[in-house]
Coordinates of C-alpha atoms and ligand atoms in Angstrom, one line a residue:
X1 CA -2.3 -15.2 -7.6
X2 CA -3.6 -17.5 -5.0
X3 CA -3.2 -17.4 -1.4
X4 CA -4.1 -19.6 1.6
X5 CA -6.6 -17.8 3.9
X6 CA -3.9 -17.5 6.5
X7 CA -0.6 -17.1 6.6
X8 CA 1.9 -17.6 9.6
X9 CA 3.3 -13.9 9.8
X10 CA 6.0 -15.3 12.3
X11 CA 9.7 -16.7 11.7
X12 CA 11.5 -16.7 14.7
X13 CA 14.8 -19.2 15.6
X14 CA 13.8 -21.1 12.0
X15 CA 10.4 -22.2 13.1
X16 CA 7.5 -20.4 11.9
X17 CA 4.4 -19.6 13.9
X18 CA 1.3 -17.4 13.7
X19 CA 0.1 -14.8 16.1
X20 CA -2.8 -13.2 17.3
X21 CA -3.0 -10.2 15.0
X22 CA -5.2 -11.0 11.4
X23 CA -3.2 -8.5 8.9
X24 CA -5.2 -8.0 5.9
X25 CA -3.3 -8.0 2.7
X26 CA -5.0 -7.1 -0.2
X27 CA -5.0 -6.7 -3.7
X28 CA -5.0 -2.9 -4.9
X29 CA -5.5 -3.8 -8.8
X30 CA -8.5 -5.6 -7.7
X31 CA -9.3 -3.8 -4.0
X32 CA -10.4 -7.5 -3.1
X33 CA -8.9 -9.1 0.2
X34 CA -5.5 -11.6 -1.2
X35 CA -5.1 -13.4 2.6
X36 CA -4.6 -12.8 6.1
X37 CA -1.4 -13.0 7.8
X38 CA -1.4 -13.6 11.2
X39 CA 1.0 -11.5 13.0
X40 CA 2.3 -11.3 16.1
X41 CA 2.2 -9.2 19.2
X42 CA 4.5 -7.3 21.4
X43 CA 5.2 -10.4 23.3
X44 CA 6.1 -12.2 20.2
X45 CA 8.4 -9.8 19.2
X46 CA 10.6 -9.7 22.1
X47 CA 11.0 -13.2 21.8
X48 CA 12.5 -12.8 18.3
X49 CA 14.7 -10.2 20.2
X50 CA 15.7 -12.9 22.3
X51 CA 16.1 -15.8 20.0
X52 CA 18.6 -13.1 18.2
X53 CA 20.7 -12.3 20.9
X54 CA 21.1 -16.2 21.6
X55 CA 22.3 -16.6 18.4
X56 CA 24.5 -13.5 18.0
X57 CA 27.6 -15.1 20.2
X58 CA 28.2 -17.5 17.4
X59 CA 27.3 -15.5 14.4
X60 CA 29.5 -12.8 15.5
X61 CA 32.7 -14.4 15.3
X62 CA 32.1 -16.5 11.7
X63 CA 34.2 -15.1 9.4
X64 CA 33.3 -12.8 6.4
X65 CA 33.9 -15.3 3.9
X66 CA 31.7 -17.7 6.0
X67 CA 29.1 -15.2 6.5
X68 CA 29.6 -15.0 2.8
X69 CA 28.7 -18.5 1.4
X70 CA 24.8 -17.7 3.1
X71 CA 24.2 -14.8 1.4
X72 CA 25.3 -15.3 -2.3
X73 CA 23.2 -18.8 -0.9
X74 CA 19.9 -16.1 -0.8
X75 CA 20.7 -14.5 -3.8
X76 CA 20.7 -17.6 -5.7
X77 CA 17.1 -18.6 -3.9
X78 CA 15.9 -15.3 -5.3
X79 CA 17.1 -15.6 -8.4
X80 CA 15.7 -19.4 -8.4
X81 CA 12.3 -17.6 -7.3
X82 CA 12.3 -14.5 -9.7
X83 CA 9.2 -15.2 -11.6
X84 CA 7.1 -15.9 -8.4
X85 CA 8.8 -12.7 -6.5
X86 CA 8.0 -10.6 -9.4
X87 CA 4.2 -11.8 -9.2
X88 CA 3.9 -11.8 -5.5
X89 CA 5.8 -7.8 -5.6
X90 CA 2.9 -6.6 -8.5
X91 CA -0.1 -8.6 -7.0
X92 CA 0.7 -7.3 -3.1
X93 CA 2.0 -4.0 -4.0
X94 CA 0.2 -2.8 -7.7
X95 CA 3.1 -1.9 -9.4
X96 CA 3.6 -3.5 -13.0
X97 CA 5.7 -6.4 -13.5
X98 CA 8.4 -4.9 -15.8
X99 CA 9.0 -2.7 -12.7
X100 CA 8.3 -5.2 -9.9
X101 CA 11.6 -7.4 -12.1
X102 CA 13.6 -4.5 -11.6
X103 CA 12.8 -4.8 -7.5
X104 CA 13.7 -8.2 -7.3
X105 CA 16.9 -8.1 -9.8
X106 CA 18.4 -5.4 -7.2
X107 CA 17.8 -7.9 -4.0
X108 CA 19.7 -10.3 -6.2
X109 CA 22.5 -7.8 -7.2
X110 CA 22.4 -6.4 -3.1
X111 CA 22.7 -9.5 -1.7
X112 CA 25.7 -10.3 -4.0
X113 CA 27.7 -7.2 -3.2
X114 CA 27.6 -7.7 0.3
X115 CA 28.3 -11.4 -0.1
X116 CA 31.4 -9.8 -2.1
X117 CA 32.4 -7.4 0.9
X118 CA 32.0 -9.7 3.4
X119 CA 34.5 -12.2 1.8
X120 CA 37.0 -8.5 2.1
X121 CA 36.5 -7.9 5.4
X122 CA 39.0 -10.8 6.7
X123 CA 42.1 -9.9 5.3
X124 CA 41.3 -5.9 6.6
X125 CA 40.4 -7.2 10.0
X126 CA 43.2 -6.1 12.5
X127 CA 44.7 -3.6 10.7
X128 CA 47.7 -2.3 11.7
X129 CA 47.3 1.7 12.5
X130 CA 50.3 4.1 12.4
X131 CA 51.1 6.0 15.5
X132 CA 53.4 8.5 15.9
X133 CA 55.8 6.6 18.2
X134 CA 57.4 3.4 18.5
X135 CA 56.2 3.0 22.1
X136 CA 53.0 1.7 21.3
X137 CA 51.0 -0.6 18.5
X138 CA 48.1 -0.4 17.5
X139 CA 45.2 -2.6 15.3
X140 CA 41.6 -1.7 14.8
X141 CA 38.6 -4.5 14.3
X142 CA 35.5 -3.7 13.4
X143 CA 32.7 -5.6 14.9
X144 CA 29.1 -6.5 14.3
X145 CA 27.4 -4.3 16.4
X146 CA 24.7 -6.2 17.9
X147 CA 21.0 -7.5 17.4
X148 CA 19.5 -5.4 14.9
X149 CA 15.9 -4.2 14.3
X150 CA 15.1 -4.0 10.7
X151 CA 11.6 -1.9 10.3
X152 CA 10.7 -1.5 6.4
X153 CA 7.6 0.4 4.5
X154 CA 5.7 -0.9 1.3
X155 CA 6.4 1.2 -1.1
X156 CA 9.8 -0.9 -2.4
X157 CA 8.9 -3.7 0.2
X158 CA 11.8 -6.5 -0.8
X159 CA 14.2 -4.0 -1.9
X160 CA 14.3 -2.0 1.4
X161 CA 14.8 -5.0 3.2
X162 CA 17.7 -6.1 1.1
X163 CA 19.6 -3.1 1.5
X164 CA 19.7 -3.8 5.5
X165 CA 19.3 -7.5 5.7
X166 CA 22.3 -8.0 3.4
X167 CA 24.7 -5.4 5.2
X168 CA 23.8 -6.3 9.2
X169 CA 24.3 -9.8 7.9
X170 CA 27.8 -9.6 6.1
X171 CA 28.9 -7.2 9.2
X172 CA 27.7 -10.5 11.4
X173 CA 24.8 -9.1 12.8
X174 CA 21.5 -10.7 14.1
X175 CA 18.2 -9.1 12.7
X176 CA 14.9 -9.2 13.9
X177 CA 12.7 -7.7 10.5
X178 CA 9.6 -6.2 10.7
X179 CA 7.9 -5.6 7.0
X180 CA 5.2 -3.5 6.4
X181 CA 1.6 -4.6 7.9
X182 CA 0.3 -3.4 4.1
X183 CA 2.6 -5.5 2.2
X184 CA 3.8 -8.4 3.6
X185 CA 4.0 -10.7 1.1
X186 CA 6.8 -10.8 -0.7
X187 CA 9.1 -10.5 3.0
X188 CA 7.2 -13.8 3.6
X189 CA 8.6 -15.2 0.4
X190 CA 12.2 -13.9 1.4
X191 CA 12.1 -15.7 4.5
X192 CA 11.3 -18.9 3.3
X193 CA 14.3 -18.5 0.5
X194 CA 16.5 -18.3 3.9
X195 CA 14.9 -20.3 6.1
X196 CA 16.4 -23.1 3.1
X197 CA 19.6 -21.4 2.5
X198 CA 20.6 -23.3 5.9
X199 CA 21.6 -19.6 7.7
X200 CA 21.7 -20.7 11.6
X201 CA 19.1 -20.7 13.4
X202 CA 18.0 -17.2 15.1
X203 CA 20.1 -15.2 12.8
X204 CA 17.8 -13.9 10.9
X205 CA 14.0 -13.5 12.3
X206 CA 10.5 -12.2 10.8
X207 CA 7.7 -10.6 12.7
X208 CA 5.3 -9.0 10.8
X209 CA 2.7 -7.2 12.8
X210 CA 1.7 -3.2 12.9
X211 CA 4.0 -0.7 13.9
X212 CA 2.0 0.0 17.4
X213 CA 2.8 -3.6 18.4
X214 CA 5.9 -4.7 17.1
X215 CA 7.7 -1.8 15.7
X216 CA 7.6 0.3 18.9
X217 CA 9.5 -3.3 20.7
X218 CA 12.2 -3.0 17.9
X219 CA 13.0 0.6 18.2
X220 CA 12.8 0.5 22.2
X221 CA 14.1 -2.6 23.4
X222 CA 17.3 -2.7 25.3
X223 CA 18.7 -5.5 23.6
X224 CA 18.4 -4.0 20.6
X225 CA 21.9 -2.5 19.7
X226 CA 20.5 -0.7 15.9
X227 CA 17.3 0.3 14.3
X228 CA 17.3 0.8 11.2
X229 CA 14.4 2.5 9.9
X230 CA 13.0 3.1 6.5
X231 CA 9.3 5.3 6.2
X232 CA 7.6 8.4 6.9
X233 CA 8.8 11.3 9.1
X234 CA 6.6 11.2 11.6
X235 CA 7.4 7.0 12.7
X236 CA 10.7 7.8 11.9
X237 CA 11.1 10.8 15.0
X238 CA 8.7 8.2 17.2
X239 CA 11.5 5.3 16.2
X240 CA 14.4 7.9 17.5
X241 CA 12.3 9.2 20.7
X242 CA 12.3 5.1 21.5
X243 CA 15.9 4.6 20.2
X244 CA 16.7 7.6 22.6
X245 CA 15.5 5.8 25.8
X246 CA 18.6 3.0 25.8
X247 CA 20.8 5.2 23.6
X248 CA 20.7 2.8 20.5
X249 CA 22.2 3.8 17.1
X250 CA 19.0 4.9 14.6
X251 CA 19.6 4.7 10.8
X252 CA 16.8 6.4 9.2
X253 CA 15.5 6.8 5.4
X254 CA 12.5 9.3 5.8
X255 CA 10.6 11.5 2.8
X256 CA 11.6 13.7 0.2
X257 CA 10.8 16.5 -2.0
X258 CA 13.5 16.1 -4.8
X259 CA 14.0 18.1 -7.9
X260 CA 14.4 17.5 -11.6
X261 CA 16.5 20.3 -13.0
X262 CA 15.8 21.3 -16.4
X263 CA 18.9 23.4 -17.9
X264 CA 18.4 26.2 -20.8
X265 CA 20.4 23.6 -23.2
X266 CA 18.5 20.7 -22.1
X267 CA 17.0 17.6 -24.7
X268 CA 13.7 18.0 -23.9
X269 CA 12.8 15.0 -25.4
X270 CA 15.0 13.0 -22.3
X271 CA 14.2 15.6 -19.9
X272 CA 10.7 14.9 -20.7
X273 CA 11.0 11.0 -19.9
X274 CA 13.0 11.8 -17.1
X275 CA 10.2 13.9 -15.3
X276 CA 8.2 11.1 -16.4
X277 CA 10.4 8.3 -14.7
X278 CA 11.1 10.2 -11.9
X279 CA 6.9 11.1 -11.1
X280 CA 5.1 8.0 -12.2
X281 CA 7.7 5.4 -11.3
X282 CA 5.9 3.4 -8.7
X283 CA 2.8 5.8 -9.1
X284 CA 5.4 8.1 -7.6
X285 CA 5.2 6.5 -4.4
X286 CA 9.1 7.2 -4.3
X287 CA 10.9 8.6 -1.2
X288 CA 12.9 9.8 -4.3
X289 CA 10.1 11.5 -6.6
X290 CA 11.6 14.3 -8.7
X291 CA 8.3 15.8 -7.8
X292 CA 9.1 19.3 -8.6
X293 CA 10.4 20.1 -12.3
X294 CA 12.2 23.5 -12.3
X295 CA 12.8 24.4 -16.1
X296 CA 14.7 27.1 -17.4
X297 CA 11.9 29.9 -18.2
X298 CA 13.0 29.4 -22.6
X299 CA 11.9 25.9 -22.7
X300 CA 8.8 26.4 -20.5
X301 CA 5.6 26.9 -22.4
X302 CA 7.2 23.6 -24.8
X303 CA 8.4 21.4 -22.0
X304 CA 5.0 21.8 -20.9
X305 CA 3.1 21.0 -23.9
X306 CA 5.3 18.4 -24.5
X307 CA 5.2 16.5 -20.9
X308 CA 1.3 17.4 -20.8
X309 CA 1.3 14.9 -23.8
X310 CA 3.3 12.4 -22.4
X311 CA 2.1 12.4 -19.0
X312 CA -1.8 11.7 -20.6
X313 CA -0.1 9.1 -23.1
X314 CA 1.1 6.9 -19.7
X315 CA -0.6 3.6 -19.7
X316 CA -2.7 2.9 -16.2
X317 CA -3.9 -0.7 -15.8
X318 CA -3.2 -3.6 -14.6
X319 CA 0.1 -4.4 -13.6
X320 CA 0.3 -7.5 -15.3
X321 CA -0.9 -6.2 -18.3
X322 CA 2.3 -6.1 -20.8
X323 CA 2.8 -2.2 -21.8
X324 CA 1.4 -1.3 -18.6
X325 CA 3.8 2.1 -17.5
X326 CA 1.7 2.9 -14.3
X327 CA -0.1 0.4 -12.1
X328 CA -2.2 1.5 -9.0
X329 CA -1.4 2.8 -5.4
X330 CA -1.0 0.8 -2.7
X331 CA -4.0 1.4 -0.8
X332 CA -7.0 3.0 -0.1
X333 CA -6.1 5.5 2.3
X334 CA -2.6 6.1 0.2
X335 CA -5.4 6.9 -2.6
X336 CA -7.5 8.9 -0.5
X337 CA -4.1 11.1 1.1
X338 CA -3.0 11.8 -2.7
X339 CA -6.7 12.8 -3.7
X340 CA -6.3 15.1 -0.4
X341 CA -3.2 16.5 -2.2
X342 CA -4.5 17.3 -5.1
X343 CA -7.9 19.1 -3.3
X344 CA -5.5 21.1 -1.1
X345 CA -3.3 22.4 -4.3
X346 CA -6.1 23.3 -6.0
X347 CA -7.8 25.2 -3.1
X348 CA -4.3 26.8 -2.9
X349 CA -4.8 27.9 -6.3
X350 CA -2.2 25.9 -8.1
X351 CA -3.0 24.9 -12.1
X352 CA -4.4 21.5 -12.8
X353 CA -3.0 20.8 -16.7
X354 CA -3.8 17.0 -16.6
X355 CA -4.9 14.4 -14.4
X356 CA -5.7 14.4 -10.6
X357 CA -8.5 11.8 -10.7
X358 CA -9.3 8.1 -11.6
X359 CA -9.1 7.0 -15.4
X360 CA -12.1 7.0 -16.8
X361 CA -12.1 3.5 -18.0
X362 CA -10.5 2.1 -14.6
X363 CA -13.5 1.4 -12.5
X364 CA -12.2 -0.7 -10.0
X365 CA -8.7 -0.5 -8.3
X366 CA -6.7 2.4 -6.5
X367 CA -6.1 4.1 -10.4
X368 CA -5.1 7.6 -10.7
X369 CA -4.3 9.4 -13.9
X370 CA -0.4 11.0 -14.0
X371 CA -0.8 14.2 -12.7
X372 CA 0.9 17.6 -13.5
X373 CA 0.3 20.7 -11.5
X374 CA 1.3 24.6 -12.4
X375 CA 1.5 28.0 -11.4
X376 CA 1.7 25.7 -7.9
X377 CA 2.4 28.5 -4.7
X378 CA 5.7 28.2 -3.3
X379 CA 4.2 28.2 0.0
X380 CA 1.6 25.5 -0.2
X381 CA 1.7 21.9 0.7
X382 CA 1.8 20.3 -2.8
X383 CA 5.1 22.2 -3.1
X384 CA 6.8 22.0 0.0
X385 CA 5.2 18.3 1.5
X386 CA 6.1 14.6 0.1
X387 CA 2.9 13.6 -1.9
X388 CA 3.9 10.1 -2.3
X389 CA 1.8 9.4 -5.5
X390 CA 2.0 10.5 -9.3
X391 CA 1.9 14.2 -8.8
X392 CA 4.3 16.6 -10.7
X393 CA 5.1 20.0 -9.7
X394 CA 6.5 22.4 -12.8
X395 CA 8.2 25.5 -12.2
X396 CA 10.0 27.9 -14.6
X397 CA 13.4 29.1 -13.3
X398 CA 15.4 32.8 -14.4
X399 CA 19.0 31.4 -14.1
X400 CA 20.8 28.5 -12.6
X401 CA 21.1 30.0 -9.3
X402 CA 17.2 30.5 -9.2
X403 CA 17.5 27.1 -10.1
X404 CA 19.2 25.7 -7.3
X405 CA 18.0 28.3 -4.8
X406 CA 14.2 26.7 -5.7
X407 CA 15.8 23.2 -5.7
X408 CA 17.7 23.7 -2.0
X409 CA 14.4 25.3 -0.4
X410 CA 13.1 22.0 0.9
X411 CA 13.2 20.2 4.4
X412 CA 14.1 17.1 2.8
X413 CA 17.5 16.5 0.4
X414 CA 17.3 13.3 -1.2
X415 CA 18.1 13.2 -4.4
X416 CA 17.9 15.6 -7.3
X417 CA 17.9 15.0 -11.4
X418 CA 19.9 17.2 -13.8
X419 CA 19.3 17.6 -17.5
X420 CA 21.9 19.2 -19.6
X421 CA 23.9 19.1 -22.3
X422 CA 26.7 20.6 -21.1
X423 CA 28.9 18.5 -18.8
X424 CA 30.4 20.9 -16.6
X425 CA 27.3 22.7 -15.9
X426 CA 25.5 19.4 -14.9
X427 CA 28.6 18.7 -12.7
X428 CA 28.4 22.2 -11.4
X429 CA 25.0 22.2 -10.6
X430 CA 25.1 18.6 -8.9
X431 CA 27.9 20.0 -6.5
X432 CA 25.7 23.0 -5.6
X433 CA 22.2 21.0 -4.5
X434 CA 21.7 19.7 -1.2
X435 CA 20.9 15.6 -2.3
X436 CA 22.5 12.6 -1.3
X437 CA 22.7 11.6 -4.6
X438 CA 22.3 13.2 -8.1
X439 CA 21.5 12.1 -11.5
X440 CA 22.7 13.6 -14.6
X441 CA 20.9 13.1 -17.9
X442 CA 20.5 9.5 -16.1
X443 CA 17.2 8.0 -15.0
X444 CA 17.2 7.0 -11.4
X445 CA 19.5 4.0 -11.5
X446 CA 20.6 2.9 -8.2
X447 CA 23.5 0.7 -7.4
X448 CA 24.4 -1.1 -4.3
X449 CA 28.4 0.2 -4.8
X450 CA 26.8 3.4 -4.8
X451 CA 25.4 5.3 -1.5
X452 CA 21.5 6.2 -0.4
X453 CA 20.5 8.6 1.8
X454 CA 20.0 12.5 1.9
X455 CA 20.6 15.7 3.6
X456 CA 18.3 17.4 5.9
X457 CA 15.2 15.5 7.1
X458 CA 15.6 13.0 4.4
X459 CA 18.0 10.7 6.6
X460 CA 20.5 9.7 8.9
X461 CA 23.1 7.9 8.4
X462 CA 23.4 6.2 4.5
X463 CA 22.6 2.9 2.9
X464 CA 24.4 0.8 0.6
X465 CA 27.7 0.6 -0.5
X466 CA 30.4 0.3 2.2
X467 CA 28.9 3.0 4.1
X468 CA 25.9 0.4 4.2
X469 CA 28.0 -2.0 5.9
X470 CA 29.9 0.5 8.3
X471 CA 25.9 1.1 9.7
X472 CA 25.9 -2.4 11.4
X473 CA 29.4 -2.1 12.7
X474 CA 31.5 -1.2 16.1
X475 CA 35.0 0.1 15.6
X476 CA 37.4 -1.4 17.9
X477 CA 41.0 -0.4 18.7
X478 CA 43.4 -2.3 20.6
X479 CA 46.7 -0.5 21.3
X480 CA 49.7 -2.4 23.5
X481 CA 52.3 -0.8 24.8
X482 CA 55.8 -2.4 22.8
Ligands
LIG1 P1 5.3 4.4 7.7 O1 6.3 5.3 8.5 O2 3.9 4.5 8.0 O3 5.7 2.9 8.1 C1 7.0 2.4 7.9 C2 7.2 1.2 8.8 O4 7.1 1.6 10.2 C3 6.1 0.1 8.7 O5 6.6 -1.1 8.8 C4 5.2 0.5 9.9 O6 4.5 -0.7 10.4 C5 6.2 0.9 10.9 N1 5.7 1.7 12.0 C6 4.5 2.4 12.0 N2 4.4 3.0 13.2 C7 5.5 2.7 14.0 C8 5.9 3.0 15.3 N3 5.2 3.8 16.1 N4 7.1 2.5 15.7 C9 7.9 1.7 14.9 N5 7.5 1.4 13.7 C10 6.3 1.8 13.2 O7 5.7 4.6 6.2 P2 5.0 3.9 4.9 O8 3.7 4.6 4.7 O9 5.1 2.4 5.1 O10 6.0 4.3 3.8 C11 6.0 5.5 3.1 C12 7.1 6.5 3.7 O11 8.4 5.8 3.6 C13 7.2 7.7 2.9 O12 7.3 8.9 3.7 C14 8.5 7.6 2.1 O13 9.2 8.7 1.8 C15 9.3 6.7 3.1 N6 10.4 6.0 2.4 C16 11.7 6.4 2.4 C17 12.7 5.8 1.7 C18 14.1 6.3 1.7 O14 15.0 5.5 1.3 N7 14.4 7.5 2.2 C19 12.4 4.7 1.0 C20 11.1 4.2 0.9 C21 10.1 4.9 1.6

């Protein structure tokens, strides 16, 4: 795809502008530069905050089902722009199309739920509450809770975005968004689809810029009422040290280290594709990697033959190649911190079976092979940190409580993956693990009616669905005496 050399990085009270800082966006396919966008500053950024709170007032008190009309009006522009979405999400980011349409189908089907719970929230607004005397009445509202600071990574750049922008706008929020600095691109593309869809002006404001500049203003700034955070750990406890200062809420969506559960009476055909799915999917730059496979110590030795196969039968390439399965990691230094993974395993004295370097026949481009590590020490890094690239961790397990014992001994609990053919032991198991949300014999589908987030370090506070909604709202009670 072609890009102009520059583009504004700035959308603030529908007027876009560029600022002082030269972002480079590139290209990891190719590792050659795609554009520049010029981002803003500190300064910049508090005058989206501003341009926010001047149009929060109004916004505030539009009804849900007016709220409503603009965002099933965004979905529509992004279903109008699919195609060019999907080329902007594989060319900025390197994952392959078929998966980059599965990014920008779930902004569609995001911004369409909340459009749907928006048009409720009117006829639940003042709701009576029951006391237990007739001396008093009582009604609760729930209100939009302020100006909001949106602060996304690259990894699912559009989709993260949706699953705030959508809510903090149906709740009748203003947002100031700030993508990531590495991927840019396709937020740029979501801001013009709503700078037409005729939302009001200030509503809804882009900054793009690093996180030293503009993402410390958004989790600091006093008239910021919400952050809501998606990325690494370590931003995320700077982004609540910040919130701290002018006691703002923080919703955060941090790391993992999830587990794929492989029972004794398992398919190991699926639970093959599923460790698959769930460790090369986005070069396993997933929050929610299933990046450590416990299997049930009979199925062992074949599981491992079998996902050894598989795992060196993935097609790496070009991400617009069709048939492509795995395209390439985001960056340089994301190539570089998985490599680093891989050299600390080994020097831990983990067991390479396949991959852990760059395909042979992919010269250029930030290419790694799928990657399955052994015998891997239950006190090392590549078992207990996030990895964030296509790195599998197998494990054999005695019983089911070994199972979940391996599973639960993480700082993280985002998500987990059972494989069984038995129903009540999948359903037994998923009660017992510490994960926001579980999969059984499912790959990791993910729908807005359903929640994200995890236990433990994973998060705070959970996305999507109604709970996704609630995040961007005040609860209100007004009781009168009768
Ligand atoms: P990151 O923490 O480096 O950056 C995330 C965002 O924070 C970027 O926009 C960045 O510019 C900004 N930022 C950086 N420093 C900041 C600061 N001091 N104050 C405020 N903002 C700052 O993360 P990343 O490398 O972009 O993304 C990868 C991480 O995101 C992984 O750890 C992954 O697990 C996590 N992630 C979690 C989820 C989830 O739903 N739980 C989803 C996707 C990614």
């Amino acid at each position: 795809m072609k890009f102009p050399p520059t583009l504004p990085g700035i959308y603030i009270d529908s007027q876009w502008s560029s600022g002082p800082q030269a972002l480079t966006v590139t290209n990891p396919a190719s590792e050659q530069v795609l554009t520049h966008v010029a981002g803003a500053d500190g300064v910049t950024a508090e005058r989206a905050v501003s341009a926010a709170q001047q149009a929060f007032p109004r916004w505030s008190t539009t009804t849900g089902a007016e709220r409503a009309v603009f965002l099933r009006a965004i979905a529509r522009g992004v279903e109008a722009q699919r195609e060019r979405l999907v080329q902007v999400q594989a060319t900025n980011n390197g994952k392959p199309v078929s998966e980059a349409a599965i990014d920008v189908d779930d902004v569609i089907g995001t911004f369409d739920y909340y459009a749907q719970l928006a048009e409720g929230l009117d006829a639940r607004q003042d709701a009576p509450i029951e006391l237990p005397t007739a001396d008093f009445a009582a009604r609760v509202r729930r209100e939009p809770c302020g100006v909001v600071g949106l602060i996304v990574p690259w990894n699912f750049p559009m989709v993260t975005t949706a699953w705030k922008l959508a809510p903090a706008l149906a709740a009748g929020c203003c947002v100031v968004l700030k993508p990531s600095e590495v991927t840019p691109l396709a937020e740029l593309e979501l801001a013009a689809i709503i700078a037409s869809s005729g939302l009001p002006a200030g509503v809804f404001n882009l900054v793009c810029g690093t996180g030293v500049e503009v993402g410390t203003v958004l989790s600091g700034h006093p008239g910021i009422a919400k952050v809501s955070f998606t990325g690494s750990n370590a931003v995320g406890v700077q982004v609540m040290q910040r919130a701290a200062e002018s006691i703002k809420g923080v919703s955060l969506e941090l790391g993992g280290k999830s587990s794929l559960l492989v029972m004794a009476d398992a398919d190991l055909d699926l639970a093959v594709e599923l460790a698959c799915g769930g460790g090369y999917f986005n070069a396993g730059q997933m929050c929610s990697a299933t990046s450590r496979v416990l299997v049930a110590a009979p199925l062992y030795e074949r599981f491992v033959e079998r996902l050894k196969a598989r795992a060196e039968a993935v097609k790496v390439g070009d991400p617009f190649e069709p048939g492509t399965e795995m395209g390439a990691l985001v960056n340089l230094a994301q190539y570089q911190r998985v490599l680093g993974h891989v050299q600390k395993g080994l020097a831990a004295g983990a067991k390479l079976l396949c991959g852990g370097a760059r395909p042979a026949e992919l010269a250029v481009g930030y290419y790694l092979q799928p990657t399955v590590f052994t015998d891997v020490p239950l006190d090392s890094a590549l078992w207990r940190e996030e990895v964030f690239g296509p790195v599998l961790c197998v494990r054999a397990f005695i019983d089911e409580a070994q199972a979940i014992e391996l599973a639960n001994d993480s700082d993280y609990g985002l998500v987990a993956s059972v494989v069984s053919a038995d129903a009540a032991t999948g359903e037994r198991v998923a009660n017992a693990l510490q994960a926001g949300l579980v999969w059984l014999n499912a790959p990791q589908v993910i729908f807005p009616q359903t929640a994200w987030g995890g236990y433990k370090q994973s998060s705070l506070g959970r996305e999507l669905g109604p709970w996704g909604l609630q995040a961007f709202q005040e609860i209100k009670h007004v009781v009168r005496a009768v």
